[in-house]
mmCIF file of C-alpha atoms in Angstrom:
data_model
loop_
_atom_site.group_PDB
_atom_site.id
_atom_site.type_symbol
_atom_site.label_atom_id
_atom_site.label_comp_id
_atom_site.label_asym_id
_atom_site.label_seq_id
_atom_site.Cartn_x
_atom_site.Cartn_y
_atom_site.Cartn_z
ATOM 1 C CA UNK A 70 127.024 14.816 -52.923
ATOM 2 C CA UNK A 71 126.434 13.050 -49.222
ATOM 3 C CA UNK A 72 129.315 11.114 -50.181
ATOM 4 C CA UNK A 73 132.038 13.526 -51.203
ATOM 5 C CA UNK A 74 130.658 15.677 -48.105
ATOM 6 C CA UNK A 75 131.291 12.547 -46.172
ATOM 7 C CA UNK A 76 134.927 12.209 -47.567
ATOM 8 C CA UNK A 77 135.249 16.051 -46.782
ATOM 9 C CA UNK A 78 134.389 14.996 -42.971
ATOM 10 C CA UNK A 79 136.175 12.442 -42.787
ATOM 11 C CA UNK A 80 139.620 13.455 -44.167
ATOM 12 C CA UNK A 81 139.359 17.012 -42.448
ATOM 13 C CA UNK A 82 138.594 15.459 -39.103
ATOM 14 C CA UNK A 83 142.222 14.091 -38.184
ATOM 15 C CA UNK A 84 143.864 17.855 -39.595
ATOM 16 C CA UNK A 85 141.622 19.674 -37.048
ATOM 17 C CA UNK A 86 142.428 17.266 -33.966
ATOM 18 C CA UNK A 87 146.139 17.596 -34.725
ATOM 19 C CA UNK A 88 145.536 21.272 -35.187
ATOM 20 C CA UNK A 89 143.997 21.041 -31.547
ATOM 21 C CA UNK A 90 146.865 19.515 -30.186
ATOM 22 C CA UNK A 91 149.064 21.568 -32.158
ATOM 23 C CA UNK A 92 147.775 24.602 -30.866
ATOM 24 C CA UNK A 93 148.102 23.679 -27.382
ATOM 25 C CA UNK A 94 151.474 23.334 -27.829
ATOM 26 C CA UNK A 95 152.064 26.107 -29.339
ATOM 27 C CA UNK A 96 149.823 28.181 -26.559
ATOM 28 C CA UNK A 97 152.070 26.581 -24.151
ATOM 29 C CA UNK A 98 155.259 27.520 -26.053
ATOM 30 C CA UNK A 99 154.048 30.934 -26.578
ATOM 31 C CA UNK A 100 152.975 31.635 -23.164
ATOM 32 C CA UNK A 101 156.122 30.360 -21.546
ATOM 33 C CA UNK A 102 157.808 33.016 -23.872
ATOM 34 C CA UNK A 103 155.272 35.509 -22.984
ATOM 35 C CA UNK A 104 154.012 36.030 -26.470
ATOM 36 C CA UNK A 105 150.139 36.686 -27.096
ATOM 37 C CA UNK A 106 148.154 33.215 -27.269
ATOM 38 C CA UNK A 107 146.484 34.720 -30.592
ATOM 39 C CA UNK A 108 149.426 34.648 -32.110
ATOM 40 C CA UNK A 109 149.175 30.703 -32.264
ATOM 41 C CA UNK A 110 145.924 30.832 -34.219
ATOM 42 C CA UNK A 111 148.023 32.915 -36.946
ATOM 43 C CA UNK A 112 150.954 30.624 -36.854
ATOM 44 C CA UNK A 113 149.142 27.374 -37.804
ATOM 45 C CA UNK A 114 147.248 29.671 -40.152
ATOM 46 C CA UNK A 115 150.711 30.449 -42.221
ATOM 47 C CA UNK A 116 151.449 26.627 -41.650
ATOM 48 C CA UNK A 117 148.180 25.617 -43.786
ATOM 49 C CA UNK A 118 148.244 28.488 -46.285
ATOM 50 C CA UNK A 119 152.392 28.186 -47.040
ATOM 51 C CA UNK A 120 152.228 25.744 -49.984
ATOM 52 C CA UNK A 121 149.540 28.313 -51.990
ATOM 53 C CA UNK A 122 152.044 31.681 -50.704
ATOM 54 C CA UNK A 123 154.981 30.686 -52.322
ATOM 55 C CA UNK A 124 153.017 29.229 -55.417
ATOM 56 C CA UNK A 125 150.826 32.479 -55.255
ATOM 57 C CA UNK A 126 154.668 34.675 -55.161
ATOM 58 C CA UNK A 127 156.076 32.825 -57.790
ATOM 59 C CA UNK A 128 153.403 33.139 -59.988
ATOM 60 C CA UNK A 129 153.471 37.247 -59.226
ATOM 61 C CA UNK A 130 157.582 37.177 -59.083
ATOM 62 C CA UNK A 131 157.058 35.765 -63.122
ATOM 63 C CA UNK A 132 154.116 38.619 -64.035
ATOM 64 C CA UNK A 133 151.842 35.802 -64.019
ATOM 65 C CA UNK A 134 148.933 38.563 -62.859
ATOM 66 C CA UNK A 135 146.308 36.282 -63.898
ATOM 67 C CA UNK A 136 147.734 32.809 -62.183
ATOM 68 C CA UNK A 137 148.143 35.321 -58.924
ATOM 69 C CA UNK A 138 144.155 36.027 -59.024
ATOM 70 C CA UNK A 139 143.463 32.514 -59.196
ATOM 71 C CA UNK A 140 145.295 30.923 -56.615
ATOM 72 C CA UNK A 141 144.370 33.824 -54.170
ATOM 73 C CA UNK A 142 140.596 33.502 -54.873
ATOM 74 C CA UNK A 143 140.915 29.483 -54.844
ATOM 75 C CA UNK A 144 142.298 29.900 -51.350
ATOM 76 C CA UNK A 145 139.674 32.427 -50.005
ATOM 77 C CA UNK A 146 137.234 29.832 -51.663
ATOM 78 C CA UNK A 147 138.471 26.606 -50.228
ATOM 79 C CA UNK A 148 138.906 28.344 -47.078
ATOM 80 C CA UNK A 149 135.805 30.207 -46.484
ATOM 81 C CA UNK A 150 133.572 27.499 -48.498
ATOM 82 C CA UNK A 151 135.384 24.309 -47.021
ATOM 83 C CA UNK A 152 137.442 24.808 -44.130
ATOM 84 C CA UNK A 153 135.300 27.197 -41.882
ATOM 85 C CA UNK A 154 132.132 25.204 -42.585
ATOM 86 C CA UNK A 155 134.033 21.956 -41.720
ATOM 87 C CA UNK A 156 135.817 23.509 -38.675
ATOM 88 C CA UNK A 157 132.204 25.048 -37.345
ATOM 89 C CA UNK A 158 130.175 21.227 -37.653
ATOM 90 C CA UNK A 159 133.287 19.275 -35.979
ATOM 91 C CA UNK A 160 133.019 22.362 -33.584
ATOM 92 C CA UNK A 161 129.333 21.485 -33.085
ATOM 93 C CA UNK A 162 129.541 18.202 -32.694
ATOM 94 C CA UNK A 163 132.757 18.028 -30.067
ATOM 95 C CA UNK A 164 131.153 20.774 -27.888
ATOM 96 C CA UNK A 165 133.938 23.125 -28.885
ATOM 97 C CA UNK A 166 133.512 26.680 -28.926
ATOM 98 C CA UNK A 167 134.893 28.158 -32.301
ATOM 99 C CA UNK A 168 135.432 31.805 -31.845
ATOM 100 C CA UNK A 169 136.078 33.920 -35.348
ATOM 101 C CA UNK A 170 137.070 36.994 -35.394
ATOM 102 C CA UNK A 171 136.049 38.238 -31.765
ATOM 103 C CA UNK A 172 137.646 41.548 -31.116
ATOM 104 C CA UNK A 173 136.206 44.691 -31.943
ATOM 105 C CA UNK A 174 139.321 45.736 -34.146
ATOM 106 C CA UNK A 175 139.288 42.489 -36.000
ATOM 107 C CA UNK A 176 136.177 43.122 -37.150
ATOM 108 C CA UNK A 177 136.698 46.443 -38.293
ATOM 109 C CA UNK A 178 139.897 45.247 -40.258
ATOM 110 C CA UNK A 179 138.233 42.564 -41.732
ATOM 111 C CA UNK A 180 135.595 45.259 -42.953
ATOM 112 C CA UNK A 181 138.538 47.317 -44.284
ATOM 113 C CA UNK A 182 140.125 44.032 -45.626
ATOM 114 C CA UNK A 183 136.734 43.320 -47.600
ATOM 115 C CA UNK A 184 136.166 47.140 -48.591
ATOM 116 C CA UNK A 185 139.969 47.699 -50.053
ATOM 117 C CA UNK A 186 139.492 44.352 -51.676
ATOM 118 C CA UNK A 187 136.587 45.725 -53.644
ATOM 119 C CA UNK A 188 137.930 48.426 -54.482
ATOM 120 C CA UNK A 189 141.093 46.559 -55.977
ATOM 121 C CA UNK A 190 139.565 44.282 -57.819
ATOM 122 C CA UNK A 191 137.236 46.719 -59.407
ATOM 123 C CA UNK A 192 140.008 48.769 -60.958
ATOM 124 C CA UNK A 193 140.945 49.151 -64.524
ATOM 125 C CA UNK A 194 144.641 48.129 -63.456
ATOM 126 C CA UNK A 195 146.425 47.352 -60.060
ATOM 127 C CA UNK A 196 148.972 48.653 -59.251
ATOM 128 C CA UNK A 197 151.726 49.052 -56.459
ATOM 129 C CA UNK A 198 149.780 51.300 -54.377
ATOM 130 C CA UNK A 199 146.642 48.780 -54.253
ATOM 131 C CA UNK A 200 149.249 46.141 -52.855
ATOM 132 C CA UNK A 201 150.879 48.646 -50.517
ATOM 133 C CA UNK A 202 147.609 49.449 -48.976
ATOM 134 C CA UNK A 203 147.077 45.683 -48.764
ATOM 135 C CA UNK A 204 150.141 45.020 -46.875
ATOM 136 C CA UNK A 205 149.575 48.189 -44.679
ATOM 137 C CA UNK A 206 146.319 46.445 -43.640
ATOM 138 C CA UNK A 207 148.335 43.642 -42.914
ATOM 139 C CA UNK A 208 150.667 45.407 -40.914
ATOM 140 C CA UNK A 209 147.875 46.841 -38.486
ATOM 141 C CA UNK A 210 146.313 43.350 -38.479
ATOM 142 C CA UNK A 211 149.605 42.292 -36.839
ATOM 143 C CA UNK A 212 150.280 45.082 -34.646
ATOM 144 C CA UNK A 213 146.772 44.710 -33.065
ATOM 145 C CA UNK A 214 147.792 40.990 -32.020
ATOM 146 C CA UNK A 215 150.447 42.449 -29.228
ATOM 147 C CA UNK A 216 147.697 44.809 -27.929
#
C-alpha cells in the first residue's frame, strides 16, 4: 500500500506542476481577452476528463446504458478518491492554497448536482427528462462563471 501510494505521488506530481503552469497561462490568456479567470480551472478540467467524455458518449450513442454508468462513476471515483486527495497533500506540502468550490452558488449547485443525482439513480428507469435536468444544471453551472 505505501508503495503504490508512493507511485500515486510520484507520477501525479509532474501533471499538477504542469497544470500550474498551464493554468497561468491560460489566466494570462484569459485575462488579456477579458474572460473570467475561473473559467481556466474548467478548461483544464475538460482537458483531463476528455478521453472518459467521448468514451462515456459513445458508449450512450450505442445504448450501452450500463457501460455509461460505469465510466461516469469510475471518473467521479478516480477523481474524488485520487485526484482531490493527491491535489490537497501536494497542496500541503508546496504551501499552496487549494480553493474548492468557494462561491456561495457553487455550493448550492453542487448540492443540487448531488440531490438530482440521487434522485436519478434511484429511479426504476431514466429517462430524457433526468438527463435534461442534468444538463440544465449544467447550464446554470456555466452561466454563474460570467457573474
Amino acid at each position: 500500500m505505501i508503495v503504490r501510494s508512493l507511485v500515486l505521488l510520484i507520477t501525479a506530481i509532474p501533471i499538477v506542476l504542469l497544470s500550474h503552469h498551464m493554468a497561468v497561462l491560460l489566466e494570462d490568456g484569459l485575462g488579456r481577452l477579458g474572460a473570467p479567470v475561473v473559467l481556466s480551472g474548467v478548461l483544464i478540467a475538460v482537458i483531463v476528463l476528455l478521453p472518459e467524455t467521448i468514451t462515456t458518449i459513445r458508449a450512450a450513442w450505442m445504448g450501452e446504458g450500463q457501460r455509461v454508468t460505469n465510466l461516469a462513476h469510475g471518473a467521479l471515483v478516480s477523481c474524488v478518491g485520487l485526484t482531490l486527495p493527491v491535489v490537497l497533500a501536494i497542496g500541503l506540502l508546496t504551501g499552496q492554497t487549494v480553493v474548492l468550490a468557494e462561491r456561495p452558488v457553487n455550493l448550492l449547485l453542487l448540492a443540487v448536482s448531488l440531490l438530482l443525482s440521487l434522485t436519478t439513480f434511484s429511479a426504476q428507469r431514466v429517462t430524457a427528462l433526468h438527463g435534461a435536468a442534468h444538463l440544465f444544471v449544467f447550464v446554470l453551472y456555466a452561466i454563474s462563471l460570467f457573474s
